[in-house]
Amino acid sequence: MLLKFYAWALDHSKAEEGATAVEYGIMVAAIAVAILTVVFLIGDELAALFQTVLDKLIAA
């Protein structure tokens, strides 16, 4: 019984179908880095744009 379970586990551990949690983690980290880079590059310009809109709304 234990030998059958070991053989089953060994067969399924060698399967290379689909992405693993590590691969998903790497993708999430890359997306986070891309988002942070964009935010830091255009963050000041975006804040200025929102401030301009806010000033015009208050003046109206």
Tab-separated table of C-alpha atoms in Angstrom:
chain	number	residue	atom	x	y	z
A	1	MET	CA	0.000	0.000	0.000
A	2	LEU	CA	2.744	2.452	0.942
A	3	LEU	CA	4.746	1.432	-2.109
A	4	LYS	CA	1.751	2.131	-4.378
A	5	PHE	CA	1.323	5.578	-2.829
A	6	TYR	CA	5.037	6.300	-3.273
A	7	ALA	CA	4.888	5.249	-6.935
A	8	TRP	CA	1.780	7.392	-7.493
A	9	ALA	CA	3.376	10.419	-5.816
A	10	LEU	CA	6.572	9.959	-7.807
A	11	ASP	CA	4.659	9.802	-11.098
A	12	HIS	CA	2.636	12.905	-10.315
A	13	SER	CA	5.612	14.904	-9.099
A	14	LYS	CA	7.279	14.523	-12.500
A	15	ALA	CA	4.295	15.899	-14.416
A	16	GLU	CA	5.102	19.236	-16.016
A	17	GLU	CA	1.598	20.398	-16.814
A	18	GLY	CA	0.578	23.927	-15.963
A	19	ALA	CA	2.388	26.608	-14.034
A	20	THR	CA	3.638	26.097	-10.521
A	21	ALA	CA	3.201	28.423	-7.577
A	22	VAL	CA	6.792	29.603	-8.011
A	23	GLU	CA	6.129	30.629	-11.591
A	24	TYR	CA	2.984	32.477	-10.561
A	25	GLY	CA	4.957	34.190	-7.804
A	26	ILE	CA	7.578	35.351	-10.287
A	27	MET	CA	4.869	36.714	-12.598
A	28	VAL	CA	3.206	38.599	-9.735
A	29	ALA	CA	6.551	40.064	-8.665
A	30	ALA	CA	7.312	41.209	-12.225
A	31	ILE	CA	3.900	42.852	-12.550
A	32	ALA	CA	4.361	44.588	-9.187
A	33	VAL	CA	7.768	45.927	-10.264
A	34	ALA	CA	6.279	47.202	-13.528
A	35	ILE	CA	3.419	48.957	-11.711
A	36	LEU	CA	5.759	50.544	-9.175
A	37	THR	CA	8.088	51.733	-11.939
A	38	VAL	CA	5.251	53.403	-13.826
A	39	VAL	CA	3.877	55.007	-10.668
A	40	PHE	CA	7.257	56.416	-9.697
A	41	LEU	CA	7.942	57.681	-13.222
A	42	ILE	CA	4.644	59.515	-13.734
A	43	GLY	CA	3.535	59.947	-10.138
A	44	ASP	CA	4.411	63.632	-9.855
A	45	GLU	CA	2.791	64.464	-13.187
A	46	LEU	CA	-0.349	62.572	-12.216
A	47	ALA	CA	-0.539	64.347	-8.862
A	48	ALA	CA	-0.202	67.703	-10.617
A	49	LEU	CA	-2.967	66.788	-13.040
A	50	PHE	CA	-5.327	65.839	-10.211
A	51	GLN	CA	-4.454	69.031	-8.352
A	52	THR	CA	-5.278	71.089	-11.449
A	53	VAL	CA	-8.638	69.364	-11.793
A	54	LEU	CA	-9.335	69.888	-8.084
A	55	ASP	CA	-8.447	73.590	-8.288
A	56	LYS	CA	-10.775	74.062	-11.271
A	57	LEU	CA	-13.600	72.251	-9.492
A	58	ILE	CA	-13.220	74.413	-6.403
A	59	ALA	CA	-13.137	77.593	-8.508
A	60	ALA	CA	-16.275	76.608	-10.400
